[in-house]
């Protein structure tokens, strides 16, 4: 009897696991952020062609370099750079880039850069 | 507490989550101790000059070669560099350079995008400059990508997109391996202007497919790499199909029998077929199973694409296409540039046609993609004219494309021309189906079956003939 219960329990847990992986995206779940669009609005402002801060596109670096950048240097460097959007708003003058790019936005940008890095299957400049 | 009840679902979850990453199984050489910085092909030549020299003489670099399988080549060295095809016609007038539309978008970069060189045209004369023009990484370095760049003098070349990121370039240049499917498919599946446009049986899907898509290359099956079959000695590739003019390995041909027995089925009635049927006939019932392929390209009627802001020929695509069948004894007849065309009985000029007939005992029926096109013909000389396509993609000026093509190919500035119908038989050898998905008897041996017996030299269905 105990072994039947064990088999049933195993089957139920397996089915739940499979269902979790195969489930349709929840209609209420927010759409994933568009990393490409966010890169354009958040990064290209300062890193476009011939920008003083240097031009950066996803294919400027390889995947390993992007991963490394987002785990450390990003916060270090951009925590000291004034957010461009604050330039004509004196009350926001103290805001840094890291203050205006939230965690979800940063993750979407990181994913876009890694997925389209110079050594990815589809390197991109982001248009 | 019994552990099984918990470990089973945990293992299922782990298996589902892990997936199969090609990177996880990838092995590279040159990771440590070979060189510090990659400084172009000169870095490779420090140790691999002999390999570079052998590659220099290969089809992949010269884009022409020996032609023992062409019945009308008369000993000429031929290949895509000096013959005309019915897709983008010929690379002479469209070698390298960004064709930019009015939106500033690059819409074409020239045929050398898929030449294993760094931008200079291949020369038949071996030189240091030519060896340094070889782009070893395009076939041997996973993750290497390049783009066309113009220098201050206006000269174009292919450079690594990481050329300003030495650390990144060094990392990529040290990931050396034999060419993997992904690397081969970047050019061979993308040829002709888009995914699977040209070959029909070489799709990006082959990079990671199921046995039902291709029994040889399926990642979950035999997982063969392209080089497992096509690798020859000294950078010479094996296998020719029916429409390659030059041959890399004439003395080392590739066929199904290179791996399989001539009578592989173990069923007498099936094995009898292999005397006159190539395996492709039954085992490739259709091609272009995922990405549609270019079946007809009419250059005489330019099409405007508003969204892409460019022009193209009128292209008719086909998906899940049934091959045509023809006899093939391993030799072909080509329509060559600078020679008067000779139309077939139906008035169509065959740019490449397999040789053989039912009476020719060395010939077998093979599966083909039959590509058709309309191309310009030089009046008086009756020579086919290639088009200079890059400018045409931008402005749609068809006449100028013909004039520039005529100039590049023949030095004729003011051609008078008309449009003719051409066709090309292209051997179909990939997207091979396992036995249970191959053709069955009634696919061919019935009224309205897929074989045109009369056209193949029979009085009718040979099975019915035998029964009668």
XYZ file of C-alpha atoms in Angstrom:
595
model
C 0.000 0.000 0.000
C 2.812 2.363 0.953
C 4.563 1.642 -2.336
C 1.405 2.510 -4.334
C 1.177 5.813 -2.468
C 4.846 6.418 -3.192
C 4.330 5.786 -6.935
C 1.276 8.044 -7.024
C 3.160 10.762 -5.164
C 6.105 10.459 -7.544
C 3.816 10.685 -10.578
C 2.036 13.746 -9.204
C 5.291 15.557 -8.460
C 6.666 14.662 -11.917
C 3.493 15.869 -13.620
C 3.637 19.112 -11.678
C 7.255 19.600 -12.649
C 6.543 18.945 -16.328
C 3.502 21.221 -16.230
C 5.557 23.974 -14.662
C 8.067 23.813 -17.508
C 5.485 23.412 -20.236
C 2.904 25.891 -18.978
C 1.691 28.621 -21.296
C 2.806 32.062 -20.178
C 0.335 33.521 -17.758
C -1.826 36.104 -19.477
C -1.492 38.400 -16.449
C 2.268 38.015 -16.312
C 3.999 41.202 -17.478
C 5.700 40.969 -20.861
C 9.476 40.602 -20.673
C 11.208 43.943 -21.064
C 12.546 44.746 -24.519
C 16.302 44.796 -23.995
C 16.969 46.254 -27.425
C 14.633 49.193 -26.884
C 16.021 49.759 -23.405
C 19.588 49.688 -24.695
C 18.633 52.409 -27.151
C 16.953 54.634 -24.613
C 19.242 53.972 -21.654
C 22.695 53.337 -23.152
C 22.908 54.954 -26.571
C 22.199 58.351 -25.051
C 25.830 58.424 -23.961
C 27.352 55.647 -26.059
C 26.298 56.411 -29.620
C 28.712 56.720 -32.553
C 31.520 59.170 -31.805
C 30.240 59.732 -28.256
C 32.756 61.140 -25.800
C 32.073 58.197 -23.500
C 32.904 55.797 -26.332
C 30.596 53.927 -28.670
C 29.174 50.718 -27.242
C 26.877 48.240 -28.937
C 26.258 44.619 -27.953
C 28.891 43.491 -30.427
C 31.570 45.719 -28.938
C 32.339 42.979 -26.424
C 32.204 39.198 -26.275
C 29.708 37.418 -24.034
C 32.246 36.770 -21.284
C 33.228 40.440 -21.211
C 29.606 41.581 -20.922
C 28.959 39.175 -18.055
C 32.029 40.443 -16.279
C 31.055 44.068 -16.912
C 27.586 43.713 -15.415
C 28.847 41.956 -12.314
C 31.138 44.792 -11.262
C 32.446 47.613 -13.418
C 28.980 48.757 -14.504
C 27.916 49.813 -11.009
C 31.356 51.130 -10.172
C 31.592 53.386 -13.219
C 27.965 54.371 -13.721
C 27.417 55.032 -10.025
C 29.563 58.102 -10.514
C 28.024 59.338 -13.765
C 25.147 61.805 -13.688
C 21.969 60.507 -15.305
C 21.541 62.344 -18.620
C 17.782 62.712 -18.098
C 18.505 64.849 -15.051
C 20.491 67.453 -16.959
C 17.593 69.925 -17.348
C 15.923 69.069 -14.054
C 17.880 70.713 -11.232
C 15.957 68.792 -8.586
C 17.332 65.542 -10.062
C 20.868 66.783 -10.540
C 22.206 64.424 -7.920
C 20.834 61.331 -9.652
C 23.379 58.955 -11.103
C 22.864 56.466 -13.956
C 22.589 53.626 -11.454
C 19.758 55.498 -9.691
C 17.566 55.723 -12.786
C 18.121 52.259 -14.259
C 16.243 49.787 -12.105
C 17.151 46.145 -11.615
C 14.669 44.751 -14.149
C 15.781 47.214 -16.816
C 19.421 46.427 -16.160
C 18.742 42.686 -16.419
C 16.965 43.138 -19.762
C 19.863 45.206 -21.084
C 22.388 42.651 -19.800
C 20.533 39.835 -21.526
C 20.317 41.765 -24.791
C 24.056 42.517 -24.724
C 25.032 38.932 -23.963
C 22.627 37.426 -26.498
C 23.939 39.702 -29.241
C 27.592 39.996 -28.264
C 30.367 39.834 -30.849
C 30.782 36.091 -30.391
C 27.057 35.274 -30.256
C 25.192 33.674 -33.139
C 23.523 37.028 -33.919
C 25.817 39.954 -33.142
C 23.909 43.243 -33.202
C 24.607 46.925 -33.183
C 21.071 47.611 -31.917
C 20.220 49.656 -35.014
C 11.883 7.570 4.242
C 12.397 6.120 0.798
C 14.605 8.399 -1.293
C 13.233 7.214 -4.649
C 10.018 9.136 -4.288
C 11.978 12.351 -4.120
C 14.991 11.674 -6.307
C 12.910 10.704 -9.349
C 11.094 14.033 -9.702
C 14.243 15.912 -8.841
C 16.099 14.145 -11.642
C 13.244 14.925 -14.044
C 13.389 18.594 -13.114
C 17.164 18.703 -13.495
C 16.991 16.991 -16.877
C 14.375 19.452 -18.111
C 16.230 22.431 -16.810
C 19.626 21.414 -18.145
C 18.681 21.236 -21.808
C 21.585 20.587 -24.169
C 23.980 23.403 -24.711
C 26.357 22.896 -27.638
C 28.849 25.029 -25.714
C 28.836 22.531 -22.910
C 30.310 19.836 -25.126
C 32.525 22.070 -27.227
C 36.257 21.522 -27.167
C 38.721 24.007 -28.579
C 42.415 23.934 -29.195
C 44.806 26.923 -29.026
C 43.432 27.990 -25.650
C 46.848 28.239 -24.009
C 50.435 28.379 -25.118
C 49.971 28.907 -28.858
C 50.077 32.691 -29.217
C 49.415 35.696 -27.042
C 47.716 38.130 -29.403
C 45.935 37.485 -32.655
C 47.306 39.903 -35.243
C 45.575 38.708 -38.372
C 46.384 35.708 -40.530
C 50.113 36.301 -39.999
C 49.599 34.862 -36.510
C 48.271 31.604 -37.979
C 51.007 31.481 -40.612
C 53.717 31.350 -37.970
C 52.903 27.656 -37.537
C 50.513 26.847 -40.384
C 52.078 28.089 -43.606
C 51.852 24.629 -45.168
C 48.158 24.372 -44.293
C 47.545 27.872 -45.631
C 49.308 26.983 -48.856
C 47.145 23.905 -49.329
C 44.048 25.957 -48.555
C 45.149 28.617 -51.056
C 44.830 26.032 -53.837
C 41.411 24.791 -52.708
C 37.975 25.596 -54.109
C 37.004 27.379 -50.932
C 39.706 29.965 -51.617
C 40.152 29.957 -55.403
C 36.444 29.649 -56.209
C 37.544 27.645 -59.220
C 39.298 24.383 -59.804
C 39.788 21.365 -61.976
C 36.807 20.299 -64.038
C 37.093 16.597 -64.872
C 33.347 16.168 -64.300
C 32.300 18.807 -66.837
C 31.972 17.325 -70.304
C 32.444 20.646 -72.083
C 35.072 22.432 -69.957
C 37.964 21.459 -72.233
C 40.436 21.474 -69.380
C 39.573 24.971 -68.135
C 39.688 25.706 -64.435
C 36.200 26.847 -63.535
C 34.139 27.732 -60.508
C 31.845 30.377 -59.115
C 34.403 33.080 -59.903
C 34.232 32.593 -63.665
C 30.908 30.891 -64.329
C 27.389 32.241 -64.139
C 24.674 31.056 -61.804
C 20.990 31.828 -61.892
C 20.815 33.401 -58.412
C 23.019 36.502 -58.052
C 24.706 35.522 -61.331
C 28.469 36.131 -60.812
C 30.691 37.792 -58.194
C 32.953 39.751 -60.556
C 30.915 42.956 -60.399
C 29.743 42.519 -56.813
C 32.781 41.421 -54.840
C 32.882 43.595 -51.721
C 31.398 46.845 -50.424
C 28.379 48.015 -48.526
C 25.281 48.661 -50.644
C 23.427 51.223 -48.536
C 19.801 52.189 -49.112
C 18.343 55.661 -48.646
C 17.609 54.894 -44.988
C 21.306 54.308 -44.410
C 20.809 50.549 -43.978
C 23.321 48.100 -45.430
C 21.306 45.821 -47.727
C 24.135 43.879 -49.373
C 27.877 43.504 -48.952
C 29.002 41.602 -52.023
C 29.629 37.950 -52.769
C 32.944 37.864 -50.909
C 30.927 37.927 -47.696
C 31.134 34.159 -48.064
C 34.656 33.909 -49.471
C 37.205 32.565 -46.996
C 39.422 35.565 -47.643
C 39.789 39.021 -46.185
C 38.601 40.966 -49.220
C 41.229 40.624 -51.945
C 40.112 38.530 -54.904
C 41.869 35.165 -55.058
C 44.801 35.074 -57.426
C 46.052 31.913 -59.100
C 49.597 33.014 -58.189
C 50.724 32.082 -54.702
C 52.190 35.011 -52.753
C 52.650 36.133 -49.180
C 49.888 38.708 -49.679
C 47.510 35.996 -50.864
C 48.359 33.738 -47.919
C 47.719 36.625 -45.552
C 44.409 37.215 -47.315
C 43.155 33.800 -46.153
C 40.692 34.125 -43.288
C 41.422 30.994 -41.247
C 39.079 32.042 -38.444
C 35.944 32.191 -40.574
C 35.921 28.372 -40.685
C 37.962 27.469 -37.612
C 37.064 29.867 -34.795
C 33.769 29.538 -33.058
C 32.390 32.942 -32.229
C 34.443 34.795 -34.843
C 32.447 37.335 -36.832
C 33.581 39.870 -39.386
C 32.242 42.882 -41.223
C 33.207 44.948 -44.275
C 35.246 48.066 -43.515
C 36.528 50.758 -45.864
C 39.895 52.414 -45.324
C 40.724 56.059 -46.021
C 41.845 55.200 -49.546
C 38.432 53.703 -50.247
C 39.545 50.060 -50.213
C 37.253 47.501 -48.642
C 38.271 44.537 -46.551
C 36.757 42.052 -44.109
C 37.886 42.604 -40.558
C 36.901 40.997 -37.257
C 34.094 42.995 -35.662
C 36.281 42.855 -32.554
C 39.188 44.612 -34.245
C 39.117 47.377 -31.642
C 38.788 44.941 -28.731
C 42.052 43.001 -28.651
C 41.204 41.018 -25.521
C 37.901 39.880 -27.022
C 39.533 39.105 -30.355
C 42.263 37.089 -28.646
C 39.641 35.079 -26.781
C 37.718 34.298 -29.966
C 40.869 33.576 -32.006
C 41.876 30.940 -29.469
C 38.674 28.934 -29.853
C 39.994 26.804 -32.688
C 38.310 23.630 -33.892
C 37.466 21.754 -37.029
C 34.572 23.535 -38.762
C 31.321 22.823 -36.974
C 27.895 22.693 -38.616
C 27.129 26.227 -37.464
C 30.210 27.605 -39.172
C 29.550 25.829 -42.486
C 25.864 26.719 -42.462
C 26.507 30.434 -41.989
C 27.513 30.538 -45.646
C 26.034 27.403 -47.127
C 22.531 27.875 -45.707
C 22.537 31.638 -46.243
C 23.645 31.606 -49.887
C 21.547 33.201 -52.603
C 20.190 36.112 -50.592
C 18.376 34.540 -47.659
C 17.900 31.443 -45.530
C 17.928 28.352 -47.734
C 17.371 30.466 -50.854
C 19.979 28.713 -52.946
C 20.479 25.049 -52.096
C 17.066 24.010 -50.830
C 18.445 21.126 -48.770
C 20.866 23.136 -46.614
C 18.900 24.937 -43.927
C 19.938 26.596 -40.676
C 17.654 24.043 -39.032
C 20.332 21.424 -39.671
C 22.393 23.017 -36.952
C 20.172 21.426 -34.346
C 17.574 19.136 -35.855
C 15.707 15.905 -35.223
C 16.292 12.639 -37.142
C 13.027 13.302 -39.018
C 14.650 16.394 -40.502
C 17.994 14.824 -41.352
C 18.962 11.390 -40.154
C 22.681 12.086 -40.492
C 23.043 15.460 -38.810
C 20.331 15.218 -36.144
C 21.808 16.409 -32.873
C 19.752 13.815 -31.041
C 20.817 11.104 -33.481
C 23.976 10.522 -35.477
C 24.991 14.161 -34.960
C 27.374 14.153 -37.918
C 29.243 17.355 -38.638
C 29.575 18.484 -42.261
C 33.273 17.627 -42.188
C 32.579 14.064 -41.097
C 31.549 13.375 -44.690
C 33.045 16.253 -46.681
C 36.523 16.408 -45.205
C 39.243 15.539 -47.700
C 43.003 15.840 -47.584
C 44.810 19.193 -47.609
C 41.722 21.348 -47.202
C 40.138 19.713 -50.250
C 36.448 19.124 -49.696
C 34.800 15.923 -50.883
C 31.503 15.862 -52.749
C 30.373 17.759 -55.774
C 26.693 17.184 -56.433
C 25.782 18.003 -60.003
C 26.104 21.748 -60.398
C 29.573 22.623 -59.167
C 31.857 23.464 -62.065
C 35.161 22.935 -60.299
C 35.954 19.927 -58.159
C 38.159 19.900 -55.071
C 38.667 16.168 -54.789
C 38.174 14.527 -58.191
C 40.153 11.473 -57.052
C 38.425 11.221 -53.692
C 34.703 11.403 -54.524
C 31.964 11.263 -51.931
C 28.860 9.143 -52.290
C 26.393 7.318 -50.065
C 28.487 4.190 -50.629
C 31.407 5.913 -48.913
C 29.651 4.840 -45.700
C 26.817 2.505 -46.712
C 26.795 -0.804 -48.565
C 25.632 -0.789 -52.149
C 22.868 -3.215 -51.103
C 21.996 -1.867 -47.677
C 18.367 -2.874 -47.155
C 18.517 -6.600 -46.596
C 15.353 -6.831 -48.664
C 15.909 -8.105 -52.198
C 13.220 -5.994 -53.872
C 14.621 -2.799 -52.339
C 18.247 -3.706 -52.965
C 17.446 -4.305 -56.636
C 16.554 -0.622 -56.905
C 20.034 0.544 -55.952
C 21.443 -0.552 -59.322
C 19.659 2.347 -60.997
C 18.500 4.584 -58.151
C 20.625 6.826 -56.013
C 19.594 6.699 -52.345
C 18.407 10.328 -52.532
C 15.431 9.359 -54.690
C 13.651 7.429 -51.941
C 15.255 8.946 -48.860
C 14.690 12.620 -49.701
C 10.978 12.759 -50.562
C 10.939 16.552 -50.149
C 13.363 19.376 -49.408
C 13.086 22.906 -47.997
C 11.128 21.412 -45.155
C 11.379 24.458 -42.893
C 12.676 27.496 -44.764
C 11.235 28.053 -48.252
C 13.707 27.962 -51.101
C 14.066 30.084 -54.243
C 12.587 28.048 -57.120
C 12.254 30.739 -59.809
C 14.188 33.996 -60.036
C 13.068 36.371 -62.756
C 15.628 39.151 -63.095
C 13.639 40.815 -65.890
C 10.908 42.001 -63.518
C 12.351 43.985 -60.590
C 10.349 43.994 -57.400
C 10.267 46.895 -54.956
C 10.190 46.003 -51.232
C 8.814 49.019 -49.385
C 9.624 47.980 -45.836
C 13.180 46.865 -46.605
C 13.585 49.832 -48.961
C 15.271 47.800 -51.664
C 14.741 46.078 -54.981
C 15.146 42.438 -55.946
C 14.378 40.083 -58.783
C 10.931 38.510 -58.704
C 11.504 35.380 -56.684
C 9.058 32.487 -56.413
C 9.653 30.449 -53.298
C 8.771 26.815 -52.627
C 8.454 24.904 -49.362
C 8.428 21.171 -48.768
C 9.249 20.785 -52.429
C 9.135 17.454 -54.237
C 12.409 16.930 -56.164
C 12.560 16.325 -59.881
C 14.299 13.171 -61.026
C 16.934 12.790 -63.731
C 19.689 10.427 -64.760
C 23.157 11.380 -63.567
C 26.418 9.572 -64.243
C 28.592 11.947 -62.235
C 29.283 14.300 -65.117
C 27.527 17.524 -66.077
C 27.275 19.962 -68.956
C 27.553 23.668 -68.196
C 26.636 26.773 -70.119
C 29.804 28.833 -69.856
C 30.338 32.567 -69.920
C 31.704 33.812 -73.234
C 30.295 30.848 -75.150
C 27.120 30.889 -77.256
C 24.206 29.311 -75.408
C 22.589 26.144 -76.701
C 18.910 25.789 -75.849
C 17.316 22.456 -75.018
C 14.436 21.122 -77.132
C 11.916 23.164 -75.119
C 13.790 26.407 -75.792
C 15.192 26.706 -72.260
C 18.940 26.979 -71.715
C 20.345 24.640 -69.077
C 23.076 26.433 -67.146
C 23.984 23.139 -65.515
C 22.572 19.787 -66.489
C 23.442 16.264 -65.346
C 24.702 13.829 -67.984
C 23.340 10.315 -68.332
C 20.375 8.354 -69.588
C 18.589 5.106 -69.003
C 20.851 3.448 -71.567
C 23.974 4.700 -69.763
C 24.675 1.918 -67.283
C 26.902 4.189 -65.181
C 23.991 6.562 -64.594
C 21.482 6.401 -61.757
C 18.349 8.395 -61.123
C 19.005 11.197 -58.645
C 16.861 13.760 -56.839
C 17.286 17.375 -57.945
C 16.086 20.842 -57.172
C 15.252 22.352 -60.559
C 15.870 26.082 -60.366
C 14.569 28.330 -63.118
C 15.417 31.918 -63.974
C 15.259 34.690 -66.568
C 18.621 36.281 -67.333
C 19.957 38.652 -70.004
C 21.579 37.328 -73.197
C 23.995 39.358 -75.295
C 22.528 39.702 -78.794
C 24.812 38.601 -81.595
C 27.264 36.722 -79.390
C 24.487 34.814 -77.580
C 26.445 35.007 -74.319
C 24.724 35.055 -70.964
C 25.336 38.296 -69.085
C 25.752 38.447 -65.320
C 24.219 41.367 -63.438
C 25.932 43.857 -61.149
C 23.410 43.399 -58.391
C 24.543 45.630 -55.517
C 23.543 48.961 -57.097
C 20.396 47.333 -58.466
C 19.317 46.347 -54.946
C 19.472 50.054 -54.039
C 17.971 51.782 -57.079
C 16.244 49.059 -59.114
C 18.001 50.230 -62.287
C 17.942 46.921 -64.127
C 19.426 48.196 -67.392
C 22.445 49.635 -65.572
C 22.894 46.326 -63.721
C 23.097 44.534 -67.069
C 25.442 47.147 -68.539
C 27.770 46.998 -65.528
C 27.647 43.204 -65.534
C 28.477 43.096 -69.225
C 31.377 45.484 -68.669
C 32.758 43.447 -65.755
C 32.421 40.083 -67.492
C 33.238 40.884 -71.104
C 34.458 44.496 -71.279
C 31.409 45.352 -73.405
C 30.021 48.767 -72.406
C 26.861 49.037 -74.494
C 25.296 45.598 -74.729
C 22.183 44.891 -76.736
C 20.421 42.094 -74.957
C 17.232 40.090 -74.602
C 15.883 37.958 -71.772
C 15.982 34.165 -71.877
C 14.745 31.317 -69.697
C 17.405 29.226 -67.998
C 17.417 26.340 -65.554
C 19.847 24.518 -63.310
C 19.710 21.008 -61.882
C 20.990 21.055 -58.328
C 21.676 17.756 -56.597
C 19.734 17.213 -53.391
C 21.754 15.252 -50.828
C 20.670 16.534 -47.404
C 17.508 16.351 -45.309
C 17.790 12.567 -45.632
C 14.911 10.637 -44.124
C 15.136 7.473 -42.057
C 13.738 4.253 -43.569
C 10.265 4.610 -42.077
C 9.814 8.008 -43.704
C 11.304 7.157 -47.108
C 9.198 6.799 -50.254
C 7.085 3.676 -50.565
C 6.353 1.541 -53.643
C 3.148 3.326 -54.585
C 4.712 6.764 -54.425
C 6.226 5.948 -57.822
C 4.572 2.761 -59.087
C 1.010 3.879 -59.650
C -0.985 5.984 -62.051
C -0.051 9.607 -61.386
C 2.958 8.692 -59.235
C 5.898 11.014 -58.879
C 8.024 9.543 -61.713
C 7.636 10.767 -65.288
C 8.630 7.381 -66.704
C 8.472 8.419 -70.360
C 10.755 11.407 -69.791
C 13.203 9.074 -68.059
C 13.388 6.806 -71.102
C 10.898 4.110 -70.128
C 7.826 3.082 -72.102
C 5.873 3.397 -68.913
C 6.036 2.258 -65.317
C 8.680 -0.543 -65.443
C 6.887 -2.483 -62.705
C 3.681 -2.609 -64.703
C 5.718 -3.504 -67.789
C 7.262 -6.432 -65.923
C 3.845 -7.616 -64.728
C 2.416 -7.401 -68.225
